[in-house]
GROMACS .gro file of C-alpha atoms in nm:
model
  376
    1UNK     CA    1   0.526  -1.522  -3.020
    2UNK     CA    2   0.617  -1.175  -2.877
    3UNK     CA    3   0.753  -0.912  -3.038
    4UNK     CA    4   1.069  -0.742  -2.923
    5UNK     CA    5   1.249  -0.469  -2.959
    6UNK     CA    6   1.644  -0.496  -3.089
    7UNK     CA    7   1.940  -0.297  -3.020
    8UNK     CA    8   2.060  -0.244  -2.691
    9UNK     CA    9   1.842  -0.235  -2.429
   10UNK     CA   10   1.508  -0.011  -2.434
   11UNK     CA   11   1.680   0.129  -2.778
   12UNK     CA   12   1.372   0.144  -3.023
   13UNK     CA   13   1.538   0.146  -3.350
   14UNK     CA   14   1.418  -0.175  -3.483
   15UNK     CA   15   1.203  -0.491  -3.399
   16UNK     CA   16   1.241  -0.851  -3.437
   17UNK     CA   17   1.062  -1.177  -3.305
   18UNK     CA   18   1.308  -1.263  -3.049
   19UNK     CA   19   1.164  -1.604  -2.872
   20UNK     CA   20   1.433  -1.659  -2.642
   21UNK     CA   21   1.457  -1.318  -2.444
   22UNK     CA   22   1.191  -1.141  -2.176
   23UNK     CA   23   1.138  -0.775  -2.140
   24UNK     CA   24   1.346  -0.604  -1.924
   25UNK     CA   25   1.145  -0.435  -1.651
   26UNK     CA   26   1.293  -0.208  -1.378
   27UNK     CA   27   1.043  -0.142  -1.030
   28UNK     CA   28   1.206   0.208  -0.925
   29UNK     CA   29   1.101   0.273  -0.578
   30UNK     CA   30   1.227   0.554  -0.309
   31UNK     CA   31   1.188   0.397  -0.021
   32UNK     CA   32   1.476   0.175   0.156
   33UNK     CA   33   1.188  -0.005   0.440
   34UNK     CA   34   0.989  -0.326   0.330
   35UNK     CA   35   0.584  -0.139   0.352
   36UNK     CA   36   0.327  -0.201   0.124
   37UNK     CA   37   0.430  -0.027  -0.214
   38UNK     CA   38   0.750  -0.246  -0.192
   39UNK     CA   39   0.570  -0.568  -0.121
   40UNK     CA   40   0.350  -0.478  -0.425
   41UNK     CA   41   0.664  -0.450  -0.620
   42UNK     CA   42   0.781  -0.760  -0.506
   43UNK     CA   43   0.483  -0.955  -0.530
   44UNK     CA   44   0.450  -0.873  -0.906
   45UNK     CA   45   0.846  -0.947  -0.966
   46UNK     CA   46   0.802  -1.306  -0.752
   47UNK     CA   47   0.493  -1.406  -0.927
   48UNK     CA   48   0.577  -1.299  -1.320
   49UNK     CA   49   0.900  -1.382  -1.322
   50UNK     CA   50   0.890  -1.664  -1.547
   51UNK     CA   51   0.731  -1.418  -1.860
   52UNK     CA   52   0.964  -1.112  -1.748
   53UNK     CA   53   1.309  -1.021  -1.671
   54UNK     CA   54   1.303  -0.821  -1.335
   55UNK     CA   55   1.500  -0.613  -1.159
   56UNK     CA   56   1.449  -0.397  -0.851
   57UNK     CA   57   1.613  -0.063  -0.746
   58UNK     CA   58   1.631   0.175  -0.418
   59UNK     CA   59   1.809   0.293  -0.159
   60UNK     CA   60   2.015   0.015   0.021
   61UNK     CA   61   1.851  -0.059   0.388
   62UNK     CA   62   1.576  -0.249   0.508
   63UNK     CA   63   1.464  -0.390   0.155
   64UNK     CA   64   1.766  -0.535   0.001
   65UNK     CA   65   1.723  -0.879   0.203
   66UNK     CA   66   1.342  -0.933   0.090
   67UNK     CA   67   1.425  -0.855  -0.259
   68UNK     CA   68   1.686  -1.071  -0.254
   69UNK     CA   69   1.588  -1.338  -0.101
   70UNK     CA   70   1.317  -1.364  -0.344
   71UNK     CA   71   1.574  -1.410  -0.630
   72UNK     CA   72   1.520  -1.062  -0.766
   73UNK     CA   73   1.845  -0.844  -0.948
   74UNK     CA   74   1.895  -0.585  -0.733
   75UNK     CA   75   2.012  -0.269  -0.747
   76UNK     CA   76   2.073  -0.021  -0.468
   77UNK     CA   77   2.131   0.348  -0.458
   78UNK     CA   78   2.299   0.522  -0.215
   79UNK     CA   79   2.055   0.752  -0.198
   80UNK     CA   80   1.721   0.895  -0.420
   81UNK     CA   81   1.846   1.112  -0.663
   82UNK     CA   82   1.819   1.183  -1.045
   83UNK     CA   83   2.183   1.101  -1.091
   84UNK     CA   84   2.185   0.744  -0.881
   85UNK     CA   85   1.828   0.678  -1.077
   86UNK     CA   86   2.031   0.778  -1.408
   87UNK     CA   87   2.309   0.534  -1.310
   88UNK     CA   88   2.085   0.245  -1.246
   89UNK     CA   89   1.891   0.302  -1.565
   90UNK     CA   90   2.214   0.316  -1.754
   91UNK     CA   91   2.335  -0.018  -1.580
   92UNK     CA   92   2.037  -0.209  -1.661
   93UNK     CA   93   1.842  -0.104  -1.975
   94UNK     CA   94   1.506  -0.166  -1.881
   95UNK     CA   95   1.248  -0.168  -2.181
   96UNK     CA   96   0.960  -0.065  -1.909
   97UNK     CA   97   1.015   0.148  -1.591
   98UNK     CA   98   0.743   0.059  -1.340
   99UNK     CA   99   0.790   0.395  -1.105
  100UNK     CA  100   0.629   0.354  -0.747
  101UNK     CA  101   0.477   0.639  -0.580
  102UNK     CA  102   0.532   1.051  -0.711
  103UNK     CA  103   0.867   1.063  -0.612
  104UNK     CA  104   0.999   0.781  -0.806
  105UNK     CA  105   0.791   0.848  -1.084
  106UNK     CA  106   0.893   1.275  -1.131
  107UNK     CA  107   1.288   1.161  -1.135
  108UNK     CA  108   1.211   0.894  -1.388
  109UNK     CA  109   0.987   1.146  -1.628
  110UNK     CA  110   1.274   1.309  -1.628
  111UNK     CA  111   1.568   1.103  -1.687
  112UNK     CA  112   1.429   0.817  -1.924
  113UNK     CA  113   1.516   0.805  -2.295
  114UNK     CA  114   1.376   0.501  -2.511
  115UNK     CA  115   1.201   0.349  -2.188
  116UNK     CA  116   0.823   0.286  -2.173
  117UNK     CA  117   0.712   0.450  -1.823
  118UNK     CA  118   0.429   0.327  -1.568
  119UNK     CA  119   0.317   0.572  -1.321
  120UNK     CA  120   0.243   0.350  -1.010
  121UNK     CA  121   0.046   0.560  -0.754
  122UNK     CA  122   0.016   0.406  -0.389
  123UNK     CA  123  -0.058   0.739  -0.179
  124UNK     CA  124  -0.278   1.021  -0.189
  125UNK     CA  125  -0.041   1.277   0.002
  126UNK     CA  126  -0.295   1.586   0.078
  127UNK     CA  127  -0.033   1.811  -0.158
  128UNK     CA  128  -0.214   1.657  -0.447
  129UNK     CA  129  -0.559   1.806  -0.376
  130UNK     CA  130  -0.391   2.174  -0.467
  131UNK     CA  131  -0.225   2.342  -0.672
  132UNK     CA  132   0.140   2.394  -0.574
  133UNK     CA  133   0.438   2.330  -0.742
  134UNK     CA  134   0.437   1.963  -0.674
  135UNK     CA  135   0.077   1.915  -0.827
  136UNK     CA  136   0.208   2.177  -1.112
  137UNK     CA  137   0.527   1.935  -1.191
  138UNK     CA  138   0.357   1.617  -1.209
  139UNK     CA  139   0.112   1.737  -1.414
  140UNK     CA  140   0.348   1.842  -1.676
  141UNK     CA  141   0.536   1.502  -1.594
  142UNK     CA  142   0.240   1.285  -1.680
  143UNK     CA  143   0.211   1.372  -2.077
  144UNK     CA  144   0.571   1.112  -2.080
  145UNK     CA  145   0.382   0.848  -1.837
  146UNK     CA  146   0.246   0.525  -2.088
  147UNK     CA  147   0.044   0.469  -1.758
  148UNK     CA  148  -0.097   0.537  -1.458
  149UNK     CA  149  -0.177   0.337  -1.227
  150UNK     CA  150  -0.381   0.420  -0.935
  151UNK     CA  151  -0.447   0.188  -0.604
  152UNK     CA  152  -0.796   0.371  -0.563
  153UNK     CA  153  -1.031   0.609  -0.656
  154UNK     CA  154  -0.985   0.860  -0.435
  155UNK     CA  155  -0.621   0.920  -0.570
  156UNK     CA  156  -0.771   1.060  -0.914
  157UNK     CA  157  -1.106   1.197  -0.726
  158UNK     CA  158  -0.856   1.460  -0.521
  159UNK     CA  159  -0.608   1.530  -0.687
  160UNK     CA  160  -0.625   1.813  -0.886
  161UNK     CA  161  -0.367   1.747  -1.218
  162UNK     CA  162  -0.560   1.370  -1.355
  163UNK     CA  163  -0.886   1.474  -1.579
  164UNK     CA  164  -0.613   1.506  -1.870
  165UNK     CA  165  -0.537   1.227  -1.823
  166UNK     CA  166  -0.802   0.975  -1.810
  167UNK     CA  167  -0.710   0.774  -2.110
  168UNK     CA  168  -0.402   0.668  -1.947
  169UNK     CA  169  -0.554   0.608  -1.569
  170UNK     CA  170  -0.607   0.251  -1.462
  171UNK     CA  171  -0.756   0.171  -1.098
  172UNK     CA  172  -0.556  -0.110  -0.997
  173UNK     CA  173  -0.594  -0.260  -0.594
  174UNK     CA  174  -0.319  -0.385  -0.459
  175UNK     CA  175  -0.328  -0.741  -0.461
  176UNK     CA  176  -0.462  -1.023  -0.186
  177UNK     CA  177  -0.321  -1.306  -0.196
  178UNK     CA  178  -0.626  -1.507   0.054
  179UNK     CA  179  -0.439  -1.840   0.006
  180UNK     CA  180  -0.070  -1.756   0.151
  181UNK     CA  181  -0.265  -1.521   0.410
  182UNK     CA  182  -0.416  -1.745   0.565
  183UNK     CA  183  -0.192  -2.046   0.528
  184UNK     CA  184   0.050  -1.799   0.705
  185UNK     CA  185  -0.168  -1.707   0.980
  186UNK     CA  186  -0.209  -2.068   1.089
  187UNK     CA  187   0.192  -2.007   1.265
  188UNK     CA  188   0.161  -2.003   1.645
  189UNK     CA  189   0.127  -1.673   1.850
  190UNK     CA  190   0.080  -1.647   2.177
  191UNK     CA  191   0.000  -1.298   2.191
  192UNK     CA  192  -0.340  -1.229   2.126
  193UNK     CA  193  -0.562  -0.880   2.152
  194UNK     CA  194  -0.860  -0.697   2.169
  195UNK     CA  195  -0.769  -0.433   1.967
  196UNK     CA  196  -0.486  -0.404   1.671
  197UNK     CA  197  -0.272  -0.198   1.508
  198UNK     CA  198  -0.058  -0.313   1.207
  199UNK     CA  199   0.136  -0.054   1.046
  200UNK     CA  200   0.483   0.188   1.029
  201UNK     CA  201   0.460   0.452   1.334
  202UNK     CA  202   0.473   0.709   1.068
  203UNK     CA  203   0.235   0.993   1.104
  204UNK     CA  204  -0.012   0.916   0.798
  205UNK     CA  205  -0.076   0.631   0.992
  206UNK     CA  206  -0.102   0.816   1.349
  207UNK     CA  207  -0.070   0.516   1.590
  208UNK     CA  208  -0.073   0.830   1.826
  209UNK     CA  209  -0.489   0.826   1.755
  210UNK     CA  210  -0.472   0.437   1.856
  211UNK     CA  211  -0.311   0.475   2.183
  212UNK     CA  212  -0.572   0.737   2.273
  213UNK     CA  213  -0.867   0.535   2.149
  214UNK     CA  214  -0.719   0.205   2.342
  215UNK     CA  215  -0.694   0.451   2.681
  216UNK     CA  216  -1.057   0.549   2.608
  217UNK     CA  217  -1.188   0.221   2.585
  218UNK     CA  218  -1.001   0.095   2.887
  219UNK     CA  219  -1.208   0.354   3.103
  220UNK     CA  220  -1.492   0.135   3.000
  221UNK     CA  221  -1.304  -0.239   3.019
  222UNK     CA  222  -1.057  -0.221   3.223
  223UNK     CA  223  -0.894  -0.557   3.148
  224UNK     CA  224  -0.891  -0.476   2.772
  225UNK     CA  225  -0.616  -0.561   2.547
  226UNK     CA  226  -0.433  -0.397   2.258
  227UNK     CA  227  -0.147  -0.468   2.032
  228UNK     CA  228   0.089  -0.250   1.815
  229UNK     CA  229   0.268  -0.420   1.519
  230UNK     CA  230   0.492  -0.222   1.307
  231UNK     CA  231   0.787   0.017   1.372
  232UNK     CA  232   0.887   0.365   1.242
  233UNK     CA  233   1.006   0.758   1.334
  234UNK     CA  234   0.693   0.792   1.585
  235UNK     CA  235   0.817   0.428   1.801
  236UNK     CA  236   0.960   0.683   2.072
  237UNK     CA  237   0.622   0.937   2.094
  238UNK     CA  238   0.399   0.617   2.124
  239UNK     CA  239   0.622   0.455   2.389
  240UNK     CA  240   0.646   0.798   2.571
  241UNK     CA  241   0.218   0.869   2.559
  242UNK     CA  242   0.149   0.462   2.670
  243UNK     CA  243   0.377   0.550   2.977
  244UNK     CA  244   0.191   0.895   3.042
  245UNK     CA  245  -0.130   0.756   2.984
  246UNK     CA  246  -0.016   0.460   3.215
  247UNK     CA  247  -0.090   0.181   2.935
  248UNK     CA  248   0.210   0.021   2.988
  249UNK     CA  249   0.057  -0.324   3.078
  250UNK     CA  250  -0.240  -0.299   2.829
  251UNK     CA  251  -0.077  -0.202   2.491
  252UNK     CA  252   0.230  -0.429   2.378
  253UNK     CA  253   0.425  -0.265   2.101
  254UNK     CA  254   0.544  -0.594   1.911
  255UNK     CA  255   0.773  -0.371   1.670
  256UNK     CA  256   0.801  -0.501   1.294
  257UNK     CA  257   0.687  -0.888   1.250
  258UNK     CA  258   0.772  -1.027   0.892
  259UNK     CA  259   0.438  -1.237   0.985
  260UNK     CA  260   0.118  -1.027   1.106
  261UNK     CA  261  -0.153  -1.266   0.990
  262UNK     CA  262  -0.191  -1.458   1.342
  263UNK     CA  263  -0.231  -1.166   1.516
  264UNK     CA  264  -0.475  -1.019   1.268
  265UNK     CA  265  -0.650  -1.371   1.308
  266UNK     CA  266  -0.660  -1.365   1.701
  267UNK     CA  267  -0.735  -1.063   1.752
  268UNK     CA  268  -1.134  -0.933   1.792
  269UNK     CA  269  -1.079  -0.599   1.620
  270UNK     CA  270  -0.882  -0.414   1.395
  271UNK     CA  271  -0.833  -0.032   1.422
  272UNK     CA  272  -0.706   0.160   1.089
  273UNK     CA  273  -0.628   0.505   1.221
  274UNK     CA  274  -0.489   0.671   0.959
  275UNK     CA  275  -0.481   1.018   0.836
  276UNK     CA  276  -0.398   0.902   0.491
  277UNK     CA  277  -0.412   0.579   0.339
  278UNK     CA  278  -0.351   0.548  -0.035
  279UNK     CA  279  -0.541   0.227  -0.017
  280UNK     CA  280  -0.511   0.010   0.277
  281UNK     CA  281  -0.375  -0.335   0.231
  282UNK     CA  282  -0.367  -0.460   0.602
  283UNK     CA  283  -0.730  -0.384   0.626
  284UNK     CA  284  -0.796  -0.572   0.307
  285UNK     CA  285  -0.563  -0.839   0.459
  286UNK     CA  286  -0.775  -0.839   0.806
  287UNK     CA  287  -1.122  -0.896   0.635
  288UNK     CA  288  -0.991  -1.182   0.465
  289UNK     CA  289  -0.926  -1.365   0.797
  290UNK     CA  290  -1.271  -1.271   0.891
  291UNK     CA  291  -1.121  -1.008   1.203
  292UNK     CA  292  -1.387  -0.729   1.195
  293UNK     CA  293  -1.212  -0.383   1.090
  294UNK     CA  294  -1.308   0.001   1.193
  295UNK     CA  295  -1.102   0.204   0.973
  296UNK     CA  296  -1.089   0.574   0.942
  297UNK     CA  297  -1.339   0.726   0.614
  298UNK     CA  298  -1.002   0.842   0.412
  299UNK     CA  299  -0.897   0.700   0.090
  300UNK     CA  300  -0.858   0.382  -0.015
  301UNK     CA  301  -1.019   0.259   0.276
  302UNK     CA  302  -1.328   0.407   0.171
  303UNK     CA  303  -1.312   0.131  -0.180
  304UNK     CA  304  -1.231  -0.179   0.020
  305UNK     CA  305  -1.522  -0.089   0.297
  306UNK     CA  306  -1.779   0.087   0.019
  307UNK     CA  307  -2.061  -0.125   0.046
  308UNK     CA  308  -1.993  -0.214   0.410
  309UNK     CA  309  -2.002   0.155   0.518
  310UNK     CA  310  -2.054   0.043   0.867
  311UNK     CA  311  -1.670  -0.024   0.884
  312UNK     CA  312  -1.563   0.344   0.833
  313UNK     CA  313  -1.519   0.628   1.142
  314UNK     CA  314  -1.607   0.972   1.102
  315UNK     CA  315  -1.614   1.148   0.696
  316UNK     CA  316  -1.362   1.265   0.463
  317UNK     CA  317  -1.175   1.568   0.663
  318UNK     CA  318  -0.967   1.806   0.611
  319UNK     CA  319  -0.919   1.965   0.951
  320UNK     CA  320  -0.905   1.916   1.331
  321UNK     CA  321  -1.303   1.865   1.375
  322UNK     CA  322  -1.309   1.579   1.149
  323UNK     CA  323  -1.014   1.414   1.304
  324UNK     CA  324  -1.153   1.445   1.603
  325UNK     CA  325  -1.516   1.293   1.466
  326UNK     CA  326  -1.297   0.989   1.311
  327UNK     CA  327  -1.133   0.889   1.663
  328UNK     CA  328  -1.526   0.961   1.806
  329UNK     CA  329  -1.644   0.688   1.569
  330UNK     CA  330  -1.361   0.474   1.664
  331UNK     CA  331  -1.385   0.464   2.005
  332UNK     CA  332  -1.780   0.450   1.973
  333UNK     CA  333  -1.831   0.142   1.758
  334UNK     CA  334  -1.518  -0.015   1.862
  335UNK     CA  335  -1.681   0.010   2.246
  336UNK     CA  336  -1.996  -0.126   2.123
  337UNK     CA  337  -1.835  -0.445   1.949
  338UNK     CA  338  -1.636  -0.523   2.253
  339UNK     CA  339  -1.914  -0.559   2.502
  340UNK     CA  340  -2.209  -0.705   2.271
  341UNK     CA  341  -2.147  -1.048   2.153
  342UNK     CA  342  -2.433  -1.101   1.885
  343UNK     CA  343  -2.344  -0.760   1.732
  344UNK     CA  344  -1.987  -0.845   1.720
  345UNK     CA  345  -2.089  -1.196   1.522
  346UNK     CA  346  -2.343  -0.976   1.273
  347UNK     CA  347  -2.110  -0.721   1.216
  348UNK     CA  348  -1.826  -1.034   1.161
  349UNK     CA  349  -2.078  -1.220   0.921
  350UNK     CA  350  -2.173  -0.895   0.704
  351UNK     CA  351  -1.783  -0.776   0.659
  352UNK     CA  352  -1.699  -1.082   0.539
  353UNK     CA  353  -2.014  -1.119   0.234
  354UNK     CA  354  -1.947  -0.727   0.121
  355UNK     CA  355  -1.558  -0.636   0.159
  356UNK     CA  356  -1.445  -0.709  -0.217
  357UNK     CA  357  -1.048  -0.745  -0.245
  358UNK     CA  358  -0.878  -0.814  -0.491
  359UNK     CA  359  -0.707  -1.165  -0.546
  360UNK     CA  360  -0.362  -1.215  -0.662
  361UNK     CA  361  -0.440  -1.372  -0.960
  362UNK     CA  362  -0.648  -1.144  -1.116
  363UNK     CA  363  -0.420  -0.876  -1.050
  364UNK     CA  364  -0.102  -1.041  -1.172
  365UNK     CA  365  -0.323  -1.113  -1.538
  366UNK     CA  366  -0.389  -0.745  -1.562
  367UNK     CA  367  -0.035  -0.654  -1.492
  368UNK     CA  368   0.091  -0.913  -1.728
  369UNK     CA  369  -0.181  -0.725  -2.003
  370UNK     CA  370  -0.048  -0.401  -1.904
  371UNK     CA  371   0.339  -0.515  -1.971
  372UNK     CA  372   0.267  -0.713  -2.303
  373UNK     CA  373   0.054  -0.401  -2.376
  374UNK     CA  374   0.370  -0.164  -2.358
  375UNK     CA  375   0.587  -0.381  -2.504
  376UNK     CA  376   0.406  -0.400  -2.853
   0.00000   0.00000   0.00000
């Protein structure tokens, strides 16, 4: 039997064994678009929903249908601000605030009262390898965290404001789930590839780099073919440089697909291009249907691919010259793959024995830990 906390709400002014109700727990997230971070936040509401009481709140858009039509209590905000956060946290009571990302997390620091508080980091933005005032505020900010979770490594190896606060710091993947993948990516396509993208046309992702690789390669296959999955502020730039680079009948731009798994599975390879990449759950997703991956050497990427280093483009940059090495690398191996069969098979056959991810269930046991773990 669990032990819960009376009075209203998150109020901690007394305990007693109450059987018969769940802990209230409230995923705060900034974003209003269905990406990663919210399909994490989903994915733990949908799949512990029978030992917690869940609710989910952001700005009204994109999300609200996914959340729910996954029988979640939603509730939206007109915008991201401490006094709609304030509102919602008033309405609702939560005993635990599970904050995604910095933003969500600073405006929750600083507006809960009785609430336990779990820092949920997605993204390494490169603001967090200085010291600046953003860096300066969420290291004061983290002393009210309970804790912080981090989707990688390289989130607490550069940023500059976490040895303080190891105690609290858990490295927690985002979660796989193999079975659903694939089941999923069984669904007909008739659009298949040689090269992918899957992603928001956002610059941390820079599709741009894609379309450049794609018209590199094409110099050397001419009849190659390349898909772009995902949508975002950059759609127009990418359909404006396919048209200059006169790629108009080699990359399709698919826009958003609620179901990326049968491309992932038809197509031959994968390209991650990204500048930034907290961790990288469509790569993770990619290896699990056995598609071989070349993904930039930033972040996260560089935990799912670590003992399959022959995955990862370029090294850890900073500047121009080792953006430029990462597309090198790209267009390189991705070149070498496409036109040599029994390398394409080895490099297929050793992805798929070294990429770890992490499953579903295992995750979803370590969040339900961390939760009971709060609520004590």
């Amino acid at each position: 039997m669990r032990l819960y906390k009376s009075g209203c709400g998150g109020s901690m002014t007394g305990w007693k064994s109450m059987s018969n109700q769940k802990t209230k727990i409230l995923h705060v997230l900034k974003s209003s678009v269905y990406a990663g971070a919210e399909h994490v936040a989903v994915s733990i509401c949908k799949s512990l929903q029978e030992q917690f009481a869940f609710a989910y709140a952001s700005v009204d858009g994109e999300i609200a249908p996914y959340v729910k039509g996954s029988g979640i209590s939603f509730y939206p905000m007109s915008a991201f601000s401490i006094r709609e956060v304030t509102k919602v946290l008033e309405l609702y009571q939560p005993d635990i605030i599970h904050a995604h990302d910095f933003s969500a997390f600073v405006v929750c620091a600083l507006v809960k009262k009785n609430s336990r508080l779990i820092a949920h980091l997605h993204h390494n933005p490169p603001w967090i390898q200085n010291w600046n005032y953003k860096a300066a505020v969420c290291r004061l900010l983290l002393e009210r965290a309970d804790r912080i979770l981090a989707v990688s490594n390289a989130i607490l190896e550069e940023s500059v404001f976490f040895h303080k606060h190891h105690t609290k710091v858990l490295v927690v993947q985002n979660p796989v789930d193999t079975m659903r993948i694939r089941k999923m990516a069984q669904e007909s396509n008739s659009v298949s590839a040689d090269v992918l993208f899957v992603g928001r046309l956002v610059p941390p992702k820079n599709p741009l780099r894609f379309i450049r690789v794609v018209g590199a390669l094409k110099k050397q296959k001419p009849d190659i073919t390349a898909v772009m999955l995902g949508d975002g502020e950059l759609a127009v730039e990418c359909r404006k440089m396919i048209g200059k680079m006169g790629l108009e009948h080699t990359i399709y731009m698919a826009g958003f697909t609620r179901n990326p798994y049968p491309f992932m599975k038809q197509a031959k390879i994968m390209l991650v291009t990204s500048d930034l990449e907290g961790y990288g759950i469509a790569a993770a997703e990619a290896a699990v249907l056995g598609t071989p991956v070349l993904a930039a050497n930033v972040g996260g990427l560089r935990s799912i691919f670590g003992d399959f280093p022959q995955a990862l483009c370029g090294r850890p940059f900073s500047n121009k010259v080792g953006s430029k090495r990462i597309e090198a690398d790209l267009r390189r191996k991705a070149a070498v793959l496409l036109r040599d069969p029994l390398r394409y098979e080895l490099f297929k056959q050793e992805m798929e024995k070294r990429v770890y991810v992490e499953e579903i269930d295992r995750y979803m046991n370590r969040l339900e830990s961390i939760y009971g773990e709060l609520d004590r």
